[in-house]
Coordinates of C-alpha atoms and ligand atoms in Angstrom, one line a residue:
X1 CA 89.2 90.5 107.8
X2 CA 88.2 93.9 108.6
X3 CA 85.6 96.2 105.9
X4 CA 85.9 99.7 104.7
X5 CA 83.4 101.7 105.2
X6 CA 82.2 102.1 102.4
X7 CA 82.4 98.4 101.2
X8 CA 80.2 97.5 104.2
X9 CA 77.9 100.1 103.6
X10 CA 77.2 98.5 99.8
X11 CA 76.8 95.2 102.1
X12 CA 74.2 96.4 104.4
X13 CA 72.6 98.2 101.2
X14 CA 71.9 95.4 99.4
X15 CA 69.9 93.6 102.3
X16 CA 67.7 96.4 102.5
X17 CA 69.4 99.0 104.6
X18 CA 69.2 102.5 103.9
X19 CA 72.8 104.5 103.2
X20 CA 73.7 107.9 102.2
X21 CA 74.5 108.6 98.6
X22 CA 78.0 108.6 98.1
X23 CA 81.3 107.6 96.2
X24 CA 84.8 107.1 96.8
X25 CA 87.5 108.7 95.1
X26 CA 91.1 108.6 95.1
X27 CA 92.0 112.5 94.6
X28 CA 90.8 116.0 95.6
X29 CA 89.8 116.6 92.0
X30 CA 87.1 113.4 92.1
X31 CA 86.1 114.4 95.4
X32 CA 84.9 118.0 94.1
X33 CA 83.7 115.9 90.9
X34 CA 81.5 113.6 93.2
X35 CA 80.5 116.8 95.5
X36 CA 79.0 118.2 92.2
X37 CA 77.2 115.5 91.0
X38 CA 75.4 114.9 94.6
X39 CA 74.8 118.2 95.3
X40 CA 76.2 119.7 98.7
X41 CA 76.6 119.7 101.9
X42 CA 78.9 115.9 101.5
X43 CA 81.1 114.7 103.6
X44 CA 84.1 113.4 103.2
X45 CA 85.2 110.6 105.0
X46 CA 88.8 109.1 105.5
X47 CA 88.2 105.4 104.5
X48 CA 91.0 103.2 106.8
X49 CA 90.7 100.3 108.7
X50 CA 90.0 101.9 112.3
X51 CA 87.9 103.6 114.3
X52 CA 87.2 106.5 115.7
X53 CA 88.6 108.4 112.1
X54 CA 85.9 111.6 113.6
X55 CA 87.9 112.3 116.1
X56 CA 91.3 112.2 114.2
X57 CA 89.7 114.7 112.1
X58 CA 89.4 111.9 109.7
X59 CA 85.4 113.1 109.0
X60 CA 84.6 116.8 107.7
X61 CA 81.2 118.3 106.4
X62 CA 82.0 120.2 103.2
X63 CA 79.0 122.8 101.9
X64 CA 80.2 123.6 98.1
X65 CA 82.5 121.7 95.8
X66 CA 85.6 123.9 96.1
X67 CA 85.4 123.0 100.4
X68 CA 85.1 119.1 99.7
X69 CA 88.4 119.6 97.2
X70 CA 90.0 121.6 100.0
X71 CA 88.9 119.4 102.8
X72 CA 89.3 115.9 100.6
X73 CA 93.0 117.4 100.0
X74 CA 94.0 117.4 103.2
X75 CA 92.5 114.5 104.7
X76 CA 94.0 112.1 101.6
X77 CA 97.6 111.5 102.9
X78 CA 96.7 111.9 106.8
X79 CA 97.9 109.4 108.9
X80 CA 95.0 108.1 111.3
X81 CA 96.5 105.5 114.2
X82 CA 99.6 104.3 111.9
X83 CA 97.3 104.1 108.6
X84 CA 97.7 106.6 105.5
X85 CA 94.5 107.3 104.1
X86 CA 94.4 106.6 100.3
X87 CA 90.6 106.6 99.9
X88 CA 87.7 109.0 100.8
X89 CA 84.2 108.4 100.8
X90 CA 82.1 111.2 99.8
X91 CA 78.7 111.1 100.8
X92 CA 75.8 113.2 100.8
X93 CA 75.2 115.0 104.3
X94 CA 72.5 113.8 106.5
X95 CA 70.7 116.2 108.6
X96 CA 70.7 114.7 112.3
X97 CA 68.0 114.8 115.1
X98 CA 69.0 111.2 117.1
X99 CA 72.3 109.4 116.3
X100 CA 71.6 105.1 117.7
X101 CA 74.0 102.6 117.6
X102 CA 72.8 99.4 116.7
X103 CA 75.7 96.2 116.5
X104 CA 75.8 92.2 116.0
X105 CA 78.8 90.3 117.5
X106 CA 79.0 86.7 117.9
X107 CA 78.5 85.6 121.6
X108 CA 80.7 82.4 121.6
X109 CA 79.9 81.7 125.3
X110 CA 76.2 81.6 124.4
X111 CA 76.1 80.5 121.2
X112 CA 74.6 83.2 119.5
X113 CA 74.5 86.0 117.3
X114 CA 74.2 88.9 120.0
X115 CA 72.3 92.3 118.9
X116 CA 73.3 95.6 120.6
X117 CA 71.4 98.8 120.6
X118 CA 71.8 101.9 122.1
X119 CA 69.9 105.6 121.2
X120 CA 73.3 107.0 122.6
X121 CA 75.1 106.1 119.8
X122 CA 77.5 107.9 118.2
X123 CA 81.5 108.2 118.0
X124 CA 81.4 107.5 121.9
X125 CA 80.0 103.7 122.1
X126 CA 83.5 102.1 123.8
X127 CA 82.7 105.0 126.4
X128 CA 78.9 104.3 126.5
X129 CA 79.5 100.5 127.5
X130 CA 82.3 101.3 129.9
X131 CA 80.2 104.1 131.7
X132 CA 77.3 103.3 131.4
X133 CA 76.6 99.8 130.5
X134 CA 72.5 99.9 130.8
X135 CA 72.7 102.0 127.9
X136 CA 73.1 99.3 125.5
X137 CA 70.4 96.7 124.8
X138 CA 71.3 93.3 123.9
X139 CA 69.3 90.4 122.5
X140 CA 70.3 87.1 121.6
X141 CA 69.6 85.4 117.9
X142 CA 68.2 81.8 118.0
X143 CA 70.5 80.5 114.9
X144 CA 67.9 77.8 113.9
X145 CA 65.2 80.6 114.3
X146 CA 66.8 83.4 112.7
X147 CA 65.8 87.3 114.2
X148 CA 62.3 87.4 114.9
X149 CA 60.0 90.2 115.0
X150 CA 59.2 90.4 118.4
X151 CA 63.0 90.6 119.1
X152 CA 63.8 93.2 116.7
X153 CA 60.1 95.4 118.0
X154 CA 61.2 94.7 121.7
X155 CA 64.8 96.1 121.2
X156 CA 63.4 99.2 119.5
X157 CA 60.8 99.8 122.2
X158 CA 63.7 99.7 124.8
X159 CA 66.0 102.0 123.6
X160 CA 62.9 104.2 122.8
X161 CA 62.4 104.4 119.4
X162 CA 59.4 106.2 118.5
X163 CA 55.8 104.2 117.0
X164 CA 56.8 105.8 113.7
X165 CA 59.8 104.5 113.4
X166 CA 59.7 101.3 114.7
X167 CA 58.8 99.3 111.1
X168 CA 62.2 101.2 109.8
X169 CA 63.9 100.1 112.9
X170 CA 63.2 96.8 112.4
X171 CA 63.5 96.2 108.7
X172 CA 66.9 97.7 109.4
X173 CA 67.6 95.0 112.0
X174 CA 66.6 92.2 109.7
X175 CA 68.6 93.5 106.8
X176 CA 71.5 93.8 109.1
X177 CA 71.3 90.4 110.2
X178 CA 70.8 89.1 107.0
X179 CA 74.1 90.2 105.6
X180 CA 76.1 89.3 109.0
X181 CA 74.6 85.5 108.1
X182 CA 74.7 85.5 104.8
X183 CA 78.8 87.0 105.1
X184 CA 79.9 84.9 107.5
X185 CA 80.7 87.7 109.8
X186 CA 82.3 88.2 113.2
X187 CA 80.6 91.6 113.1
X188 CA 78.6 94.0 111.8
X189 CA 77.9 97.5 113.0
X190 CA 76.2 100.7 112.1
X191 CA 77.2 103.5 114.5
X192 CA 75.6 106.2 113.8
X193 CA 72.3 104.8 112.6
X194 CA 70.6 108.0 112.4
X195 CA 67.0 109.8 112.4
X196 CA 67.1 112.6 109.9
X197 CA 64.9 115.9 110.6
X198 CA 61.9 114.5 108.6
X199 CA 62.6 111.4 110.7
X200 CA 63.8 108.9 108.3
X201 CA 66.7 105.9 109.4
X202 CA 70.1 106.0 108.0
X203 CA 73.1 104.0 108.4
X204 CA 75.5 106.5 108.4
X205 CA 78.6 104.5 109.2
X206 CA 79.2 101.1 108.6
X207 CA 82.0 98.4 110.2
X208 CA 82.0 94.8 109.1
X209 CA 84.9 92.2 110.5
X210 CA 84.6 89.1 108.3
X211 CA 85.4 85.4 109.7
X212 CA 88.9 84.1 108.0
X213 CA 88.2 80.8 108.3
X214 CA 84.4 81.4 105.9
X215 CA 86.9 83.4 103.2
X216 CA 86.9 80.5 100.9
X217 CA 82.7 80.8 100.6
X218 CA 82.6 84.3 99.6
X219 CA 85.5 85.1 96.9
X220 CA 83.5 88.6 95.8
X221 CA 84.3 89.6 99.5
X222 CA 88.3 88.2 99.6
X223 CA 88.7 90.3 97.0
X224 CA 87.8 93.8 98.8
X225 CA 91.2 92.9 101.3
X226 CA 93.2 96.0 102.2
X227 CA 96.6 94.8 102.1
X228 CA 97.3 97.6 104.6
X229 CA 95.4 95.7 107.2
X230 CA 97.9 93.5 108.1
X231 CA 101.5 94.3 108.7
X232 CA 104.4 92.9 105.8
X233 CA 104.9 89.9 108.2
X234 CA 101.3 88.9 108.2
X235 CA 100.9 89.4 104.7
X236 CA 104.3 87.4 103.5
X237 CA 102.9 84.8 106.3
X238 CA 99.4 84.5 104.6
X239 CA 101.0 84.0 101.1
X240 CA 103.2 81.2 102.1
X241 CA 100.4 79.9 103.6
X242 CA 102.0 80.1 107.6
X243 CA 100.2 81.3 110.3
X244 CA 101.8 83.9 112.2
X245 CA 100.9 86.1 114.8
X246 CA 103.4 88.9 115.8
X247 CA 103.7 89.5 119.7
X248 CA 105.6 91.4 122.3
X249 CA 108.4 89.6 123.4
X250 CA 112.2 88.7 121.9
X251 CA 112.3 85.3 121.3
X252 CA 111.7 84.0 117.9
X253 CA 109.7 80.9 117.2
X254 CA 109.7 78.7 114.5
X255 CA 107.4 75.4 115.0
X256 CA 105.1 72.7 113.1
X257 CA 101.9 72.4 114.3
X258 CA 99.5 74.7 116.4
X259 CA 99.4 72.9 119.5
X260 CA 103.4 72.3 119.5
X261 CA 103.9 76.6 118.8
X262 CA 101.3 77.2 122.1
X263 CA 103.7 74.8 123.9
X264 CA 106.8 75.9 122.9
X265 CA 105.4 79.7 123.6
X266 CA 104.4 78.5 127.2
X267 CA 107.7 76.8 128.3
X268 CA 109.5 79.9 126.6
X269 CA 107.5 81.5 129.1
X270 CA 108.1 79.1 132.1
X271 CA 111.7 79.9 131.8
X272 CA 111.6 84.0 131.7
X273 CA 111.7 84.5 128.3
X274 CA 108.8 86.1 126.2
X275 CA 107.6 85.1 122.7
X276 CA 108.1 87.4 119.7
X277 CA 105.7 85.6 117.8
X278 CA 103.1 82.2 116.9
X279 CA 104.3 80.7 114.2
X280 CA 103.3 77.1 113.0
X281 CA 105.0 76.2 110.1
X282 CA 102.6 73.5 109.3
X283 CA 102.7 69.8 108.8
X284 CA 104.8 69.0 105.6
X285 CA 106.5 71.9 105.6
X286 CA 109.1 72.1 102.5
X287 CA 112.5 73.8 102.8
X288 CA 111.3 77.4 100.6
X289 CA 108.2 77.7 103.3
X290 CA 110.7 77.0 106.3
X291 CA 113.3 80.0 104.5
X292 CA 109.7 82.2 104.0
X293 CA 109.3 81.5 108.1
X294 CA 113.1 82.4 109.3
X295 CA 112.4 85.8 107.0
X296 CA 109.5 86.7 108.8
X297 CA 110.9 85.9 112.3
X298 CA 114.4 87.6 111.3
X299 CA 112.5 91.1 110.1
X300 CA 111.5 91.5 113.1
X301 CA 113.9 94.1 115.3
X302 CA 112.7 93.0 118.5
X303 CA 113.9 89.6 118.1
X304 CA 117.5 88.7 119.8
X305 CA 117.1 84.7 119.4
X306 CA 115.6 82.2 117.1
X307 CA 113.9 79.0 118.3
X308 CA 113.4 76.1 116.1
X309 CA 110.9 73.4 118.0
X310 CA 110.3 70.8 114.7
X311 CA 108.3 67.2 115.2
X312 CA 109.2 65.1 112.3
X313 CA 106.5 63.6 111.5
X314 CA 105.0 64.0 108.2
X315 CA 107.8 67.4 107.9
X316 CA 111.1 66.0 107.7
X317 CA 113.8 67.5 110.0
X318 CA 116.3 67.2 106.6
X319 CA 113.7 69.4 104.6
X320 CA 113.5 71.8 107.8
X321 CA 117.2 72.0 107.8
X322 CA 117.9 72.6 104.4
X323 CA 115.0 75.5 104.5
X324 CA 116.9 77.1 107.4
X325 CA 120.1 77.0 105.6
X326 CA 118.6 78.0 102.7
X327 CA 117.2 81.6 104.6
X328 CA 120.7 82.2 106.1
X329 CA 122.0 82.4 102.5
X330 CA 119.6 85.2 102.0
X331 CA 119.1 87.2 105.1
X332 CA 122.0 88.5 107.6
X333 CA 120.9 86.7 110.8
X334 CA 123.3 88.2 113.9
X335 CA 121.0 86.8 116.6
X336 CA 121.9 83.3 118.2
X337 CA 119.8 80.2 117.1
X338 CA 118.5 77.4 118.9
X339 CA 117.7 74.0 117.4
X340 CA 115.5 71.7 118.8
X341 CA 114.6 68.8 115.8
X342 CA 113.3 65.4 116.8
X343 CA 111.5 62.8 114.7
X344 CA 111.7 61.9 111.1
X345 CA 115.1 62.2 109.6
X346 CA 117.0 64.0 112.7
X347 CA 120.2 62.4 112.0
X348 CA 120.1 64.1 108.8
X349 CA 119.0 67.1 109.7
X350 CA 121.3 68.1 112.7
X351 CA 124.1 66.9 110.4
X352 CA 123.2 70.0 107.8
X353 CA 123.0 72.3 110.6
X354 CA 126.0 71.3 112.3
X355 CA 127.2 73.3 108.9
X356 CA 125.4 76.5 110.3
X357 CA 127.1 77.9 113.8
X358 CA 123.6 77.1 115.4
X359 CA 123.3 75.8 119.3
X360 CA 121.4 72.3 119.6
X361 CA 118.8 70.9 122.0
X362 CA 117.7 67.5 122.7
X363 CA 114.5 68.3 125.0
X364 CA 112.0 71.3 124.8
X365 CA 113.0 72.6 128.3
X366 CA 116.5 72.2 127.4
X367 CA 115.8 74.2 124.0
X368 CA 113.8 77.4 125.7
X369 CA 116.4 77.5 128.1
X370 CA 119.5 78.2 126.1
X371 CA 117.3 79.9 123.6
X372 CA 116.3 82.9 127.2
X373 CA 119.9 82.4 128.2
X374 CA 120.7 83.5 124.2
X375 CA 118.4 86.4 123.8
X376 CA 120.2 87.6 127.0
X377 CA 123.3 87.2 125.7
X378 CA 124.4 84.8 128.3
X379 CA 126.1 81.7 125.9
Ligands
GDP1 P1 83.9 107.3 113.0 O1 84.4 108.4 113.9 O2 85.1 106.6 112.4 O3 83.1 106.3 113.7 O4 83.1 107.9 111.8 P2 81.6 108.2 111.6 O5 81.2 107.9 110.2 O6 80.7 107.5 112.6 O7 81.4 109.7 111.8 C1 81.7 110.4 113.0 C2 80.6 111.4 113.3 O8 80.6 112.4 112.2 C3 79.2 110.9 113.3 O9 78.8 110.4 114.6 C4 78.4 112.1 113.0 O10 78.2 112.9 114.2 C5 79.3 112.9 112.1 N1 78.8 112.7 110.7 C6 79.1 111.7 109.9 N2 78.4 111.9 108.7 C7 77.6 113.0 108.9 C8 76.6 113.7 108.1 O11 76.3 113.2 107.0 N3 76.1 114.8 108.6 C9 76.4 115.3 109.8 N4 75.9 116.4 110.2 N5 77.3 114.7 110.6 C10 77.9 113.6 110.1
MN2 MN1 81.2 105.6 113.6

């Protein structure tokens, strides 16, 4: 789950990490009412859930109240990459000498929290590590041992950070790394962590992706989710509690179990089709999640067959039957459908179908075929 700027800001300010002044509002009116309570320059920043908003004019200095109306006018509404912006953040100007990115990512091949720094930081990183890789320092977090000081010294010294500097440096290292542990992050990131003209740090940006699967520990942080992160699909998908992953290709796929959906994608594949999505139903799955699933896969546009791979096990190929019946009732489906249902209850469950003008499969390979030779249109 991906963080607002601002909200990982407040994050990274309570461990300890210095952050602009600043507030968000919702209309050009608060924005002015903000800019006059801070005192200007501000500037207002489109809050949505990519990067690079400075660029997409997403980012503008304001030097009186009336500008940060004007300029917090036009920025709430804009669309940045596909996203409306419904939020600013307005917040105190900095004064600039030295703009440093500094980062933590988890290294899964090592094991480790990695720590990134750069002093060209900036709106440019991506370009800084594809250019010009030496540029960005990296050292790698012991996580029985936590950061130590040596580490967070040594990374300062190499990307030059002045003597003065260095015990603000590291106490923003630490405080970073404190709330990437304590959050259960994927990542954290301040980019531009600058040095002011009397030479102070400040985060000036802030990007935090929190893990999914550590959700349940931290309720305070579920609650800051932007719906508008994840498509309708995803969204419907979460609340049913199916995981679903949209993808490229025209063949839609309804399956239990994770390992089963990776199969079924694969042989789909082996046979010249292409995927339109993951979807695992689950284990147990009831006939309102399996309608909930054919939704999902049938909102999609891009999808010209359906293919149902279901293992009865626990599920029960009746239940899955009756859930697929159950969707064509509500939505128009006028794209073939493939059934391939094996275990538990098949009998049963190809008998209800038999009622829908669905195709059946005994075998896997027999399934993804007809379900390619479908989306082409050739049974
Ligand atoms: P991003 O483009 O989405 O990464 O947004 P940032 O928050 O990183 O802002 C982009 C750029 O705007 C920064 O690298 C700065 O150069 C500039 N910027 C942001 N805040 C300030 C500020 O308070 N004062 C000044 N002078 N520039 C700022
Ligand atoms: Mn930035």
């Amino acid at each position: 789950m991906k963080l607002h700027e601002f909200q990982a800001k407040r994050i990274f300010s309570r461990y300890g990490v210095p952050i602009p002044q600043g507030e968000v509002a919702t209309t050009a009116a608060q924005a002015r009412e903000i800019a006059q309570h801070l005192g200007c320059p501000v500037v207002i920043k489109a809050q949505v859930l990519v990067g690079g908003r400075g660029k997409a004019g997403g980012v503008k200095l304001a030097r009186s109240a009336d500008e940060a109306e004007v300029l917090a006018d036009q920025i709430l509404g804009m669309n940045i990459k596909g996203l409306q912006v419904k939020r600013v953040l307005v917040d105190k100007a900095a004064d600039i000498a030295q703009e440093i990115y500094l980062g933590m990512v988890i290294d899964r091949n090592r094991r480790r929290v990695a720590m990134m720094a750069s002093s060209e930081g900036g709106v440019d990183i991506e370009e800084v590590a594809a250019t010009k890789p030496e540029a960005i320092k990296t050292v790698l977090i012991d996580p029985f041992l936590g950061l130590k000081s040596y580490q967070a010294i040594g990374i300062a010294s190499q990307i030059g950070i002045p003597q003065d500097q260095i015990r603000q440096f590291t106490k923003i290292a630490f405080g970073l790394y404190q709330a990437f542990v304590a959050s259960d992050a994927e990542l954290a990131e301040i980019n531009p962590l600058v040095v002011t003209g009397s030479g102070d740090l400040l985060a000036l940006d802030g990007k935090m992706v929190l893990d999914d699967n550590a959700l349940f520990r931290h309720p305070d942080l579920e609650e800051m989710r932007d719906q508008d992160e994840e498509s309708p699909a995803e969204t419907e998908a979460r609340l049913n509690g199916l995981s679903y992953v949209s993808l490229d290709g025209e063949i839609g796929c309804m399956v239990n179990g994770a390992g089963l959906a990776m199969a079924t994608m694969d042989i789909v594949k082996h046979f010249g089709g292409s995927p339109a999505n993951f979807l695992d139903i689950g284990g147990g799955a009831k006939a309102d999640k399996v309608a909930a699933a054919l939704r999902i896969i049938l909102h999609d546009p891009k999808v010209k067959a359906v293919l149902f791979n279901i293992f009865g096990g626990i599920t029960r190929c009746d239940e899955v039957a009756r859930g697929i019946l159950a969707a064509l009732d509500e939505v128009q489906a006028d794209v073939p459908m493939v059934a391939r249902l094996v275990g538990t209850n098949e009998e049963e469950g190809r008998a209800i179908l038999a009622e829908a003008d669905m195709i059946t499969a005994k075998t896997l390979a027999e399934a993804a075929q007809k379900a390619v030779a479908a989306a082409r249109e050739e049974i």
